Structures are given as structure tokens and as C-alpha cells.
Tab-separated table of C-alpha atoms and ligand atoms in Angstrom:
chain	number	residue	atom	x	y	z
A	35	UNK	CA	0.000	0.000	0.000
A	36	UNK	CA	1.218	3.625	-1.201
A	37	UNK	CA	1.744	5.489	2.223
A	38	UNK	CA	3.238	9.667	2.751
A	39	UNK	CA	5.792	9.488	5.785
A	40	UNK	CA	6.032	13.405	6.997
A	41	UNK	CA	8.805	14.208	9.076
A	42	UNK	CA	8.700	17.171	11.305
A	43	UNK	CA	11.882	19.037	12.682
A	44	UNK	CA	13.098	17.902	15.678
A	45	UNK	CA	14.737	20.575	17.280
A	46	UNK	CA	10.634	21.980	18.081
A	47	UNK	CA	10.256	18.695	20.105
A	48	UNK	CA	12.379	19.610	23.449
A	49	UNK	CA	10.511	20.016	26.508
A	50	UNK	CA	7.495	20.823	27.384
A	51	UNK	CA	6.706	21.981	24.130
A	52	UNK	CA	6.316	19.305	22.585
A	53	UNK	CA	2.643	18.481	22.865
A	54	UNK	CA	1.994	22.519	21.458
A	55	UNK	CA	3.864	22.235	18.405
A	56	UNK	CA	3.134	18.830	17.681
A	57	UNK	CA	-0.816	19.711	18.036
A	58	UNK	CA	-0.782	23.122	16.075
A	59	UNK	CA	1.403	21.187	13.172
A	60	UNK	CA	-0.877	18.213	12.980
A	61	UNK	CA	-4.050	20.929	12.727
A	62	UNK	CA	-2.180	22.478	10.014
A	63	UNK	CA	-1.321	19.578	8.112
A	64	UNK	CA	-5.642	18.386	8.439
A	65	UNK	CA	-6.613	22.040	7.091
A	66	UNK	CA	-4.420	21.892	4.196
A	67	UNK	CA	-5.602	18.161	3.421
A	68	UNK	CA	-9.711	18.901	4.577
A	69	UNK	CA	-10.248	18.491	0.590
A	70	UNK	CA	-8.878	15.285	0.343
A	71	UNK	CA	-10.004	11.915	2.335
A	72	UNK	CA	-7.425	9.312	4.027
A	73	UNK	CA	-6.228	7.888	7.580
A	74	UNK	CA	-3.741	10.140	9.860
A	75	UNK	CA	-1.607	8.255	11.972
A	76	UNK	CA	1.171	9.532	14.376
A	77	UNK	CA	4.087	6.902	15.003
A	78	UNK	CA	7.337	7.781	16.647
A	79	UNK	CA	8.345	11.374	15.303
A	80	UNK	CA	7.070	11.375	12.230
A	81	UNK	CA	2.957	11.593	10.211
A	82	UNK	CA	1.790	8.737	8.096
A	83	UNK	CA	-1.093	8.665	5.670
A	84	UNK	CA	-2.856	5.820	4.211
A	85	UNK	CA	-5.946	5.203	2.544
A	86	UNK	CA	-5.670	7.900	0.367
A	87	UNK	CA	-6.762	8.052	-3.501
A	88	UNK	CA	-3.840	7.778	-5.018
A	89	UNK	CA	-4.523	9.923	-7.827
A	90	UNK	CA	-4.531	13.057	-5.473
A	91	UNK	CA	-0.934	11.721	-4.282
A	92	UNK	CA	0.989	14.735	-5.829
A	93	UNK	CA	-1.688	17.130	-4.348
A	94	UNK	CA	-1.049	15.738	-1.265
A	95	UNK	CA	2.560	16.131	-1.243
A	96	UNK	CA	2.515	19.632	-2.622
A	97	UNK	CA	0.005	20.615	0.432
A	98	UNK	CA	2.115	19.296	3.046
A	99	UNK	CA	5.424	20.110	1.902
A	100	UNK	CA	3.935	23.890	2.151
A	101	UNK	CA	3.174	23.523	6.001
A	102	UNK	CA	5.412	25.325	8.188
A	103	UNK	CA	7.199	23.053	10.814
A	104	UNK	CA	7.010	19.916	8.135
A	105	UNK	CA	10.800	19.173	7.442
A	106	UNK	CA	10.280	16.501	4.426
A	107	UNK	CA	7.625	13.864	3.003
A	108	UNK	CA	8.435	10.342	1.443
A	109	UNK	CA	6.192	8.255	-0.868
A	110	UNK	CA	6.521	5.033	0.505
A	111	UNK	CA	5.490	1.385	-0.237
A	112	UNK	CA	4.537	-0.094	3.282
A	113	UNK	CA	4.593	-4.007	3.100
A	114	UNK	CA	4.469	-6.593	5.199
A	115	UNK	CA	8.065	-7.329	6.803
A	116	UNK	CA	9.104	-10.333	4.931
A	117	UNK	CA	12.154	-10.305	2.417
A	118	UNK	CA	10.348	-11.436	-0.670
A	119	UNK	CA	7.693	-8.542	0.095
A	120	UNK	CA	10.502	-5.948	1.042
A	121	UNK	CA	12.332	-6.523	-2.298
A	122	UNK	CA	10.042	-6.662	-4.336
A	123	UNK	CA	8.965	-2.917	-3.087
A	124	UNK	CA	12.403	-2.041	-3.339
A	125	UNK	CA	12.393	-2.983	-7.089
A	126	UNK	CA	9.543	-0.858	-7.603
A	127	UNK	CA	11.516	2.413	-6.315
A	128	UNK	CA	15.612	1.324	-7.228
A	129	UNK	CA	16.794	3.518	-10.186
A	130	UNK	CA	18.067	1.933	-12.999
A	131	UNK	CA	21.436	3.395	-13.924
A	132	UNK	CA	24.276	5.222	-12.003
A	133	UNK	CA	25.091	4.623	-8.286
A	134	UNK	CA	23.075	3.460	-5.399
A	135	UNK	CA	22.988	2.119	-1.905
A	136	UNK	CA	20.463	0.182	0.362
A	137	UNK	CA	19.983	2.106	3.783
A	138	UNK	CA	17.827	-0.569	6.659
A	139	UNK	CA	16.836	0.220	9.663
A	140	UNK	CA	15.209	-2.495	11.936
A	141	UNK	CA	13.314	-1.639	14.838
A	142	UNK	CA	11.650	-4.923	14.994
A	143	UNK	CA	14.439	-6.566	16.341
A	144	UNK	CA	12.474	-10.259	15.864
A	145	UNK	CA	12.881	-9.841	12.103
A	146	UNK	CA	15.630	-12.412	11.338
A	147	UNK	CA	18.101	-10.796	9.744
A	148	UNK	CA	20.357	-7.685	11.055
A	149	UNK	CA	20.051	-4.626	8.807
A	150	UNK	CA	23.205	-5.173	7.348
A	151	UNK	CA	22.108	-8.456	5.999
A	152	UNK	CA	19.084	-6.925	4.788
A	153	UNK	CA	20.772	-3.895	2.624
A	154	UNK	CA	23.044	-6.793	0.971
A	155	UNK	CA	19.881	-9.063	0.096
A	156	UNK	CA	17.778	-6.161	-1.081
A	157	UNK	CA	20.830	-4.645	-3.033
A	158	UNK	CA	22.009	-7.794	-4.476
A	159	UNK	CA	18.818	-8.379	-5.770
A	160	UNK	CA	18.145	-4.492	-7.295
A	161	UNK	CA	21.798	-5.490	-9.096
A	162	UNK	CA	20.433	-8.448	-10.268
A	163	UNK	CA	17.327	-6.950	-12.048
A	164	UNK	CA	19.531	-3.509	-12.927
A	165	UNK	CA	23.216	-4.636	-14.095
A	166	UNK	CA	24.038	-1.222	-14.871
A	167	UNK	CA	23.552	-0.213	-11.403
A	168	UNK	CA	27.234	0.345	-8.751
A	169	UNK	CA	26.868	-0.187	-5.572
A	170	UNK	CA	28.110	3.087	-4.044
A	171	UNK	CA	28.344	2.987	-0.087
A	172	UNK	CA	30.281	5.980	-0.010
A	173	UNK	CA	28.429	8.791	-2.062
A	174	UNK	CA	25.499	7.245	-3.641
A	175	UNK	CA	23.799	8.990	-6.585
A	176	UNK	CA	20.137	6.932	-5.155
A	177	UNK	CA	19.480	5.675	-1.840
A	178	UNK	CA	16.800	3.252	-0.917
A	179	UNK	CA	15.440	3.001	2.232
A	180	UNK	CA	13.683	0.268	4.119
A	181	UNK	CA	12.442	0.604	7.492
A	182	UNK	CA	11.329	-2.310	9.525
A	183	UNK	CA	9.400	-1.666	11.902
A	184	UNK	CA	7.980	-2.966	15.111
A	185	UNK	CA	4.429	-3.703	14.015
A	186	UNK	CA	4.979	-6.013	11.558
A	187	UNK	CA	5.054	-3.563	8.656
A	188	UNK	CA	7.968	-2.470	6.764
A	189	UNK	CA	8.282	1.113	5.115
A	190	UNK	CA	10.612	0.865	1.761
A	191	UNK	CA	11.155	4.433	-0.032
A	192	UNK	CA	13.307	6.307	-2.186
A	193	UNK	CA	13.705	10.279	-2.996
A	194	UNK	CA	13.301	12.268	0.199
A	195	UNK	CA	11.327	15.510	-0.485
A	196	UNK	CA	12.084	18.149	0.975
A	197	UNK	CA	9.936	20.713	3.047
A	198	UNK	CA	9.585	23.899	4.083
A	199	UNK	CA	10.562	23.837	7.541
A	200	UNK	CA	9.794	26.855	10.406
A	201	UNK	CA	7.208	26.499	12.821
A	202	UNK	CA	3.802	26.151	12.334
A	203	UNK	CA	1.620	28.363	12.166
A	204	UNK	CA	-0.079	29.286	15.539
A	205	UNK	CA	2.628	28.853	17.731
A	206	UNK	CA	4.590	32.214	17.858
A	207	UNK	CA	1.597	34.600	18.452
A	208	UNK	CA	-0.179	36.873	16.077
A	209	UNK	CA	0.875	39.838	14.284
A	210	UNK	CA	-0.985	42.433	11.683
A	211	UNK	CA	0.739	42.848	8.330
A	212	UNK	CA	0.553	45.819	6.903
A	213	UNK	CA	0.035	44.295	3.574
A	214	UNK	CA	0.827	47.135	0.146
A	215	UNK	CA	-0.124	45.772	-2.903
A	216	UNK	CA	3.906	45.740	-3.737
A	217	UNK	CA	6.601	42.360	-4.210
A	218	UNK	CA	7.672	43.362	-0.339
A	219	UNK	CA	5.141	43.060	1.987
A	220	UNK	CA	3.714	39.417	1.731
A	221	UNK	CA	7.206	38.072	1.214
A	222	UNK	CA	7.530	39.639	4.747
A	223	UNK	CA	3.596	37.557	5.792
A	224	UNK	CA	5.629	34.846	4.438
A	225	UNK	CA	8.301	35.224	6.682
A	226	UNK	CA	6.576	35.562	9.876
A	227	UNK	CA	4.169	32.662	9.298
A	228	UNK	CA	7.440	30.572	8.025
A	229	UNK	CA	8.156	31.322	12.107
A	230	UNK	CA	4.699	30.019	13.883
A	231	UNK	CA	3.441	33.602	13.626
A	232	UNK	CA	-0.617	33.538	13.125
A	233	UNK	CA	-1.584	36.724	10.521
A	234	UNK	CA	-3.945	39.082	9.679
A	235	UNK	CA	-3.806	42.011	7.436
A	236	UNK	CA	-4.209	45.435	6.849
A	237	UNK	CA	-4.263	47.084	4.038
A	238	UNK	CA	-4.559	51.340	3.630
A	239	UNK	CA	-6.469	52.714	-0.002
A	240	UNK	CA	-7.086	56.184	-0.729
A	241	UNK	CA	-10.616	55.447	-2.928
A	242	UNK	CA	-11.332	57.320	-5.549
A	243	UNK	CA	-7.759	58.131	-5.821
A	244	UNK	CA	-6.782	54.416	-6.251
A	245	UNK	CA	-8.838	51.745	-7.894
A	246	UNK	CA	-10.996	48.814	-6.879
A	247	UNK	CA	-8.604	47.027	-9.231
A	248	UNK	CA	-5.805	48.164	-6.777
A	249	UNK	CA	-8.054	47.093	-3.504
A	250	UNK	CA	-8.673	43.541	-5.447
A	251	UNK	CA	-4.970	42.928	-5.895
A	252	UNK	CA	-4.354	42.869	-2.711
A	253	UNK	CA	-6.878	40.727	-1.688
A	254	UNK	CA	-5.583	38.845	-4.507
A	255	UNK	CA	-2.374	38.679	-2.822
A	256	UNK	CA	-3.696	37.986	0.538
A	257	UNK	CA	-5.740	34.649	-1.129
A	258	UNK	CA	-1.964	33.543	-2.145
A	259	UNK	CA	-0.244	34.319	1.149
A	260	UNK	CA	-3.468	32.417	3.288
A	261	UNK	CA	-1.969	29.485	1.234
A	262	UNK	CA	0.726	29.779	3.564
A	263	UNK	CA	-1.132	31.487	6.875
A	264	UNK	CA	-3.662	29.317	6.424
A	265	UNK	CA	-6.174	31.831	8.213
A	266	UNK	CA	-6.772	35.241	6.272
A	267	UNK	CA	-8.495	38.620	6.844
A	268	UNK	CA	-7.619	41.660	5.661
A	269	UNK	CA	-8.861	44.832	7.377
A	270	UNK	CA	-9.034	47.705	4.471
A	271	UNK	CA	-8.705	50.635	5.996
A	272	UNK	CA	-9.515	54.200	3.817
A	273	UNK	CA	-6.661	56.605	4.470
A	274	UNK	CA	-8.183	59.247	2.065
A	275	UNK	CA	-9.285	61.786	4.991
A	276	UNK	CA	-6.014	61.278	6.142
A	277	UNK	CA	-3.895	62.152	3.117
A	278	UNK	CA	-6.150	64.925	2.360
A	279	UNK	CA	-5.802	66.426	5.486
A	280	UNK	CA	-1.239	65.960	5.396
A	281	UNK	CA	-1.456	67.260	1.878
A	282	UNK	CA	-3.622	70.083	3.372
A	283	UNK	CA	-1.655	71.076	6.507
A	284	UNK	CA	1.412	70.276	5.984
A	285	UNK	CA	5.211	70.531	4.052
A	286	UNK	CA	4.917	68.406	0.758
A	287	UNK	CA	8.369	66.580	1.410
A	288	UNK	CA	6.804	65.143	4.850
A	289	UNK	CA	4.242	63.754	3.234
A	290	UNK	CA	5.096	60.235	3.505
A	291	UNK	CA	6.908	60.002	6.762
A	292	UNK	CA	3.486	61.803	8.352
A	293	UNK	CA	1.631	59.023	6.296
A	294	UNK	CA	3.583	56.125	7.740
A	295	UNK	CA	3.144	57.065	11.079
A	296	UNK	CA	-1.014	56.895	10.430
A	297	UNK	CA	-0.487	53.857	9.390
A	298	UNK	CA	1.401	52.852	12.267
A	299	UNK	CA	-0.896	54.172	14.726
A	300	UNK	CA	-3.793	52.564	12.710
A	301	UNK	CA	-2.344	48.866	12.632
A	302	UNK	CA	-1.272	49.073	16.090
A	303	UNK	CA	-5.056	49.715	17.134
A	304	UNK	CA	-6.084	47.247	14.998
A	305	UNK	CA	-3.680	44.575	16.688
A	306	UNK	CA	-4.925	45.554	19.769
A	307	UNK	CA	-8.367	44.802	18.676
A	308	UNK	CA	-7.333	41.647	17.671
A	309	UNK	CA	-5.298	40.580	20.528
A	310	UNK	CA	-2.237	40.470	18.101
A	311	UNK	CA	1.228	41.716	19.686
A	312	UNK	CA	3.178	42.619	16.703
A	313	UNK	CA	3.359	44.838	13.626
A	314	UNK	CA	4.992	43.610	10.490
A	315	UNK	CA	6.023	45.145	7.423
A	316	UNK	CA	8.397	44.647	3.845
A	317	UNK	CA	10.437	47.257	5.161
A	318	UNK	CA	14.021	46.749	3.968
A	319	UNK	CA	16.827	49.180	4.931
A	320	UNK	CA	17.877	52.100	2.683
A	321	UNK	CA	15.608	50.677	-0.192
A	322	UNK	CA	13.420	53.504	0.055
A	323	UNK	CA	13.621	57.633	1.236
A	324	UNK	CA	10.808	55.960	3.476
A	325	UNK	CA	13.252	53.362	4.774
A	326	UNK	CA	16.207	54.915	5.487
A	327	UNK	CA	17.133	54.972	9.680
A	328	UNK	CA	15.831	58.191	10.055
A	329	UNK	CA	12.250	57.153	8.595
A	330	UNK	CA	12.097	54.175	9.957
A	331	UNK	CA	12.770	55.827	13.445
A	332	UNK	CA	10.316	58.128	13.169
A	333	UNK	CA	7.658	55.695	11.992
A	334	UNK	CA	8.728	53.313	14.973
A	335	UNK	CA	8.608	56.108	17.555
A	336	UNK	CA	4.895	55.771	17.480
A	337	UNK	CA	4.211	52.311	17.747
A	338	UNK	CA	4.373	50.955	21.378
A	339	UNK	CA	4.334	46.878	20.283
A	340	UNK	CA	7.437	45.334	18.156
A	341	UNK	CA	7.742	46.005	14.959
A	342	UNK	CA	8.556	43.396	13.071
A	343	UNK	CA	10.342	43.567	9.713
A	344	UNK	CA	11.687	40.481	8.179
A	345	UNK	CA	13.240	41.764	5.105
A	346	UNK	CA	14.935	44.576	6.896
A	347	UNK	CA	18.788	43.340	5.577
A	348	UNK	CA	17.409	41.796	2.328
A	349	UNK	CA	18.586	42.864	-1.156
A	350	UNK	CA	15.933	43.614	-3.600
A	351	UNK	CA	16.890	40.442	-5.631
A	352	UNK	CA	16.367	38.218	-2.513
A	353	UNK	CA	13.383	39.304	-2.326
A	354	UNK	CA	11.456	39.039	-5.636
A	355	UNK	CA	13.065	35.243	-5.895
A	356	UNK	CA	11.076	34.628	-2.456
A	357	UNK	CA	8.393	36.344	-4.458
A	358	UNK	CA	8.389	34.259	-7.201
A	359	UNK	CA	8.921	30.796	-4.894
A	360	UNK	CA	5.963	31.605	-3.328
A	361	UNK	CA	3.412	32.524	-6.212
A	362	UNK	CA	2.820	36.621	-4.685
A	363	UNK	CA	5.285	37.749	-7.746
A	364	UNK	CA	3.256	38.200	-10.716
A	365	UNK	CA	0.316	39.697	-8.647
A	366	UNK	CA	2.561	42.357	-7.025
A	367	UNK	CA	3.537	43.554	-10.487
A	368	UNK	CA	0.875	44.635	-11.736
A	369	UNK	CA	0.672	47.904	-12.645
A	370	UNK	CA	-2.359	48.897	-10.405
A	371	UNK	CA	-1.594	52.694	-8.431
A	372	UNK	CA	-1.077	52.650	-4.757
A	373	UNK	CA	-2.220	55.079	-1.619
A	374	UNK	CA	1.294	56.088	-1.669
A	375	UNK	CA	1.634	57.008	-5.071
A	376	UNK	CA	-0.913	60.029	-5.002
A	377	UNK	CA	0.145	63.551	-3.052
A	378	UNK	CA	3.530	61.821	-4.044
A	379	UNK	CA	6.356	64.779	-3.410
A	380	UNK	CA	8.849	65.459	-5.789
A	381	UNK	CA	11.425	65.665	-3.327
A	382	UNK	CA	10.831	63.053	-0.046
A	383	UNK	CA	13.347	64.343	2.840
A	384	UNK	CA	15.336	61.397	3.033
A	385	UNK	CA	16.523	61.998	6.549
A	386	UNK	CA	13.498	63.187	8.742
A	387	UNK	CA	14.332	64.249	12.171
A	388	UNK	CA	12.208	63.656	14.644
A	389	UNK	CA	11.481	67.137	16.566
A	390	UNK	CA	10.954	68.333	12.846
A	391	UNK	CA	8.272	65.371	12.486
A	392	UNK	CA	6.610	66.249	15.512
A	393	UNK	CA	6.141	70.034	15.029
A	394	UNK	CA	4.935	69.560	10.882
A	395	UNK	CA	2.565	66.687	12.653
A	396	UNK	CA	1.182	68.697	15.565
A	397	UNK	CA	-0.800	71.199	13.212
A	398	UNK	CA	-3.577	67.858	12.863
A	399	UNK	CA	-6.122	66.259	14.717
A	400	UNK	CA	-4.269	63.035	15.263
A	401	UNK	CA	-7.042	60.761	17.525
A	402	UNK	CA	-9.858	62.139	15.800
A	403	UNK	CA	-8.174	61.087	11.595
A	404	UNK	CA	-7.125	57.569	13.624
A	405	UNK	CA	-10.735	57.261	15.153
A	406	UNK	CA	-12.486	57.932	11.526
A	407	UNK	CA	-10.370	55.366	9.790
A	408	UNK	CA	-11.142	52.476	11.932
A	409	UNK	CA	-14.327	53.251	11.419
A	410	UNK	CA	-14.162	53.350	8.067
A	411	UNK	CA	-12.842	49.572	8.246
A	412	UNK	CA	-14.089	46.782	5.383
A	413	UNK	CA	-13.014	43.607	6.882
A	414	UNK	CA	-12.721	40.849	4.251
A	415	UNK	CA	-12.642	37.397	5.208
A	416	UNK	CA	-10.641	35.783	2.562
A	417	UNK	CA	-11.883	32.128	1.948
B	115	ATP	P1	5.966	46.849	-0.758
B	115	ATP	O1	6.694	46.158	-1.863
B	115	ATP	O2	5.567	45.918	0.351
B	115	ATP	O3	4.881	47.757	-1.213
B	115	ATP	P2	7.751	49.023	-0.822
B	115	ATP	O4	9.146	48.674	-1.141
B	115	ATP	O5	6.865	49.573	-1.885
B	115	ATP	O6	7.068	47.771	-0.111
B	115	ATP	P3	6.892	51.147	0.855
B	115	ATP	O7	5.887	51.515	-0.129
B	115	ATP	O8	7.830	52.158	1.412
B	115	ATP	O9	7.859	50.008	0.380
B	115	ATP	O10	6.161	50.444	2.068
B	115	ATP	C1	6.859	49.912	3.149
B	115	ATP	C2	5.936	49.008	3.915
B	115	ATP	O11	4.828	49.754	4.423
B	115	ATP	C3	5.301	47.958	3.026
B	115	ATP	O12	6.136	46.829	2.885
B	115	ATP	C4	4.046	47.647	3.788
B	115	ATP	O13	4.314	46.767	4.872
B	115	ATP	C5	3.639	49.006	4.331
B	115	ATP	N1	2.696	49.670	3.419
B	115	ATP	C6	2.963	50.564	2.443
B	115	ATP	N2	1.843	50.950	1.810
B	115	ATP	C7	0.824	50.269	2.380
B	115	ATP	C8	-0.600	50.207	2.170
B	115	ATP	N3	-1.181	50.921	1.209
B	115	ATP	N4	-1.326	49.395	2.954
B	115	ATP	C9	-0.731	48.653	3.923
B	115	ATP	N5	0.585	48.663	4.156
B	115	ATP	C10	1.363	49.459	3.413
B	116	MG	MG1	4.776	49.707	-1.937
């Protein structure tokens, strides 16, 4: 019978903690599969499924290799733990040219012969079927694996596939991303689910000054990233009063540090609302007059949880090839205007200092432009 071995990453599993991860990771691994039907079993650090339809197997592999805390997936033939039975699986998965090796391991120490013994039956007989096949015990091109266990069963596999690793999802807290419609910020989602963190979003639009197209992109994006957080909801904030009332009141080349800081104050509310304890962003350093030290310190200087930024030391490149891995790439490029893109200065101060900030800043009615746009909130469950 076909079977998918999932191995998780050990270094989770000391302590107390065990029981946590291992029940978050094993809730992730049943959403991402609720489409499909088959048997979970635990046994000894590692997942198995059986009964599955084996046309789906690829779609089940794909799914779980995308769950954060799952380290790799085999296909495996489990067969009863008798040597005809065991090679005859092993057949089934041995390559046919260039360099191999048998691997055994025998936990069922009642099986008769010693795992050594096994690896030269199974690869004598693989060399018998295959005689352009080497035996390489050194630095095999192939490796087949058979794993006897203490049930009676024996697991017999090939190609390892590898995972995604991290931690799942639920077990670091929850943060809001401030989620642009640009390659950055769901690379950054990415990142902070890829370390247990549980999401939701926010996203800022300055209707009629940006589209609906521009508003559906990024709940376009925020369908892809859910692939990934599992859980989704993006709280779309209008920041229209807001701009109009900076591009009103105060110096054009403060335009966007003043803006940042609403938005800052704005997710920060919304995370409280939300019992969430962190902010994230795609910030990155010096990519942006926005994201130089100076910015960035004056945007930070009004939020009072951590502010995460993943991407904070990554080169542009890095980041569009996470982009790309993870499916957010094409979306983010299309050409659809953004909040920040309208009142745009012509010269951005690069280097804001704070006192200056505060004094172009005081001239508004801070509480009252942060109390209208939460109420102006359209939360979107995404599905
Ligand atoms: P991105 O590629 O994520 O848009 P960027 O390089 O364009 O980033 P900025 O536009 O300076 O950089 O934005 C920095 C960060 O601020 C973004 O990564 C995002 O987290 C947040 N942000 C910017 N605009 C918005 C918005 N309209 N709604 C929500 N968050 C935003
Ligand atoms: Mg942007």
C-alpha cells in the first residue's frame, strides 16, 4: 500500500513543548488536506497517511510540503516485513542506472536478519534486475530506504522531499501585516508565518484616488499568502481623509513620513483589537527615502508593540526570488496605483528628524483622523 511518511523538525520537540507544536502542526497539516479523504496516523516522530486516492498523491505532497514546521515527506510502499515482500517494493523504487545504496533500519528486532544483511539481500537483488547499477556505499547517486518496523510492517522508499521547515503556524503569536499591494510586503507575511506567527492584514487605499482594481490585488495577494497562513483577513482601511488632510496642513516633502506614522498608529489599534502583539512590514533598509534609519525611526517612535520587519537586511533580488517561490510575484507587479503614489512629493526628505516630524505633525487632529479610519474599516474574510 502507497503510504506519505512526513517528518517534522526535531529541534521543536524539546521540553514541554512538545505536545503545542506537535498539536498546532498536525491541525495544520488536516486544514491543508480537509479536501482530500485518508487515515492520519502519528508513530514515533514522524505523520503517516494511508488510505488515500492515489490519484490526489501529488496534491497531497505539494500541500504538506507547504506547512510550516514539516521538514520533508516520502512516498513510501509499506509491506508486510518479509524479504520477498521488502524486495520486491524495493524494485519498484531502485533507479536503474548510475550509483546506489540500500539504507535498513530495523526496529523490529524479531525480524531475522540484522540490517546489514538486509541492505546486501535487497541490493544484491536491485543489481540483479539492474546490471548497470554500482553499488556506491560511499556517495550514492540513489538511496533506498527500508524501514522495519515494530508492528509487523515495513516502510521501503526512495527520494526524500524536501519541506519547508519553520514552525507552524499558531505557535509564535499573532501579528498584523501591513500588507501594500507591492513584491515586499507578503514576502515579509511569508516570513513571519514561516516562524509560527498567526496573521492578519491590513491594508490602507485612498478610494477614488486608487482603484478597486488596486483594492482587489491585494486581496488577490492575501488569497496567495493564506496558502501559507492558512487563516486570512484583511482589514481595508480608507486613508483618504487622512492624506487629504497631510497634503492640506502640511510641508509636501513630509508627506510620507506623516503618512507612515497613520499607518502605524492605525495597525497598532487594529492589533490591539485583535489581541495580536506585533506589527509587520516589507520594510528593507535604505531601499526607500521611506526606509532609510531616520524614517524608519520616526515611523517606529509611534508604535508601542514590536515592529517586526523580516526583510529589513534583504537585497531587492532576494526578495522578488522569495516572491516568485511563493506565487505573490506576478500579482505584485501589476501595474495597479497605490495610496502612496498620489500627493507623491517630488522631493521626499530622506533623513526626517524627529522634533521636525513632531512640530509639521502637531498642526492635525491626530485621535480624531485615527478614530475615523477604523471606522471606516471593510473587513474581508478571505476564503
Ligand atoms: P511593498 O513592496 O511591500 O509595497 P515598498 O518597497 O513599496 O514595499 P513602501 O511603499 O515604502 O515600500 O512600504 C513599506 C511598507 O509599508 C510595506 O512593505 C508595507 O508593509 C507598508 N505599506 C505601504 N503601503 C501600504 C498600504 N497601502 N497598505 C498597507 N501597508 C502598506
Ligand atoms: Mg509599496
Amino acid at each position: 500500500m502507497k503510504v506519505i511518511i512526513i517528518r517534522y523538525s526535531e529541534i521543536h520537540l524539546k521540553g514541554n513543548n512538545r505536545e503545542f507544536f506537535e498539536s498546532a502542526l498536525v491541525a495544520n497539516i488536516k486544514t491543508v488536506l480537509k479536501e482530500f479523504r485518508y487515515d492520519f496516523s502519528r508513530s514515533n516522530a514522524r505523520y503517516v497517511i494511508r488510505n488515500f486516492d492515489e490519484i490526489y498523491i501529488e496534491d497531497i505532497v505539494d500541500a504538506v510540503k507547504n506547512v510550516f514546521g514539516v521538514h520533508s515527506l516520502s512516498i513510501a510502499e509499506e509491506v508486510p516485513s518479509e524479504l520477498k515482500e521488502i524486495s520486491a517494493a524495493a524494485l519498484a523504487f531502485s533507479p536503474t542506472s548510475g550509483t546506489f545504496k540500500v539504507i535498513t533500519n530495523r526496529a523490529d528486532k524479531r525480524f531475522p536478519l540484522s540490517s546489514m544483511q538486509v541492505s546486501a539481500e535487497i541490493g544484491g537483488d536491485i543489481l540483479d534486475a539492474h546490471p548497470n547499477l554500482k553499488v556506491d556505499l560511499f556517495n550514492p547517486e540513489h538511496i533506498v530506504y527500508i524501514d522495519i518496523r515494530e508492528n509487523g510492517k515495513t516502510f521501503v522508499f526512495g527520494e526524500t522531499i524536501k519541506a519547508v521547515n519553520g514552525m507552524p503556524v499558531g505557535t509564535a503569536g499573532k501579528g498584523i501585516v501591513m500588507l501594500s499591494g507591492g513584491i515586499d510586503s507578503p514576502v515579509a507575511a511569508y516570513m513571519m508565518a514561516k516562524r509560527g506567527m498567526t496573521l492578519r492584514a491590513v491594508h490602507f487605499h485612498s478610494f477614488p484616488y486608487t482603484s478597486m482594481q488596486a483594492r482587489q490585488k491585494v486581496l488577490d495577494l492575501a488569497k496567495i499568502i493564506k496558502k501559507y497562513t492558512l487563516r486570512m483577513t484583511v482589514d481595508v482601511v480608507s486613508f483618504t481623509e487622512i492624506q487629504t488632510a497631510i497634503h492640506e496642513n502640511c510641508p509636501e516633502e513630509y508627506m510620507i513620513t506623516i503618512m507612515r506614522r497613520f499607518m502605524m498608529r492605525i495597525a497598532e489599534r487594529i492589533a490591539k483589537l485583535h489581541g495580536a502583539g506585533a506589527v509587520v512590514t516589507g520594510e528593507s533598509l535604505g531601499q526607500v527615502a521611506s526606509q532609510t534609519l531616520e524614517s524608519i525611526t520616526s515611523t517606529n517612535s509611534v508604535a508601542t508593540i514590536p515592529v517586526f520587519r523580516p526583510l529589513i537586511g534583504f537585497d531587492k533580488d532576494d526578495i522578488i526570488e522569495i516572491s516568485r517561490r511563493i506565487g505573490t510575484f506576478d500579482t505584485s507587479i501589476l501595474p495597479y496605483e497605490d495610496c502612496c503614489t498620489i500627493f507623491l512629493p517630488k522631493r521626499p526628505v530622506t533623513k526626517p528628524r524627529l522634533e521636525q516630524v513632531l512640530r509639521v505633525e502637531s498642526v492635525l487632529d491626530v485621535d480624531t483622523l485615527v478614530d475615523n479610519a477604523l471606522k471606516s474599516i471593510e473587513t474581508v474574510v478571505i476564503d
